[in-house]
Amino acid sequence: MTAYVIADIKMKDPKWVPAYAASVHDIVHKHGGKYLSRSGNVKTLEGKPLETTLIALMAFPSEAAARAFTNDPAYAPFVSARQGGSDSRFQLIDDTDLAGTIPYLPKG
């Protein structure tokens, strides 16, 4: 079952970004993941805008693969740098439909 990681980031000090951007893609790929988007072009369509400056969306073949990425020791220094230079939240979701009415998604 596909698992998605949604990274919601509010930059405080962008010094960490160049090394992170140059290196983390390889760690994501190592765990079978791929970026679907890594964009600072964030627009609120409904509701109160968050102070988000960057959203990354990654797809992994499973929850275990997504967790292996976030727990990879090679990723740890990048996590520390990101957390030091931003307020960030990583969320994990699967590809199910909670209501079970979308025929091409597994029922959640």
Short mmCIF file of C-alpha atoms in Angstrom, two decimals, residues 1-4 60-69 92-94:
data_model
loop_
_atom_site.label_atom_id
_atom_site.label_comp_id
_atom_site.label_asym_id
_atom_site.label_seq_id
_atom_site.Cartn_x
_atom_site.Cartn_y
_atom_site.Cartn_z
CA MET A 1 0.00 0.00 0.00
CA THR A 2 1.46 3.36 -0.99
CA ALA A 3 2.34 5.71 1.86
CA TYR A 4 2.80 9.44 1.52
CA PHE A 60 6.87 5.42 -0.66
CA PRO A 61 5.90 1.84 -1.49
CA SER A 62 4.82 1.23 2.12
CA GLU A 63 4.60 2.75 5.58
CA ALA A 64 7.62 0.67 6.57
CA ALA A 65 9.66 2.22 3.75
CA ALA A 66 8.60 5.75 4.77
CA ARG A 67 9.55 5.05 8.38
CA ALA A 68 12.87 3.55 7.26
CA PHE A 69 13.61 6.82 5.47
CA LEU A 92 2.22 10.04 7.11
CA ILE A 93 -0.91 9.03 5.21
CA ASP A 94 -1.82 6.00 3.12
#
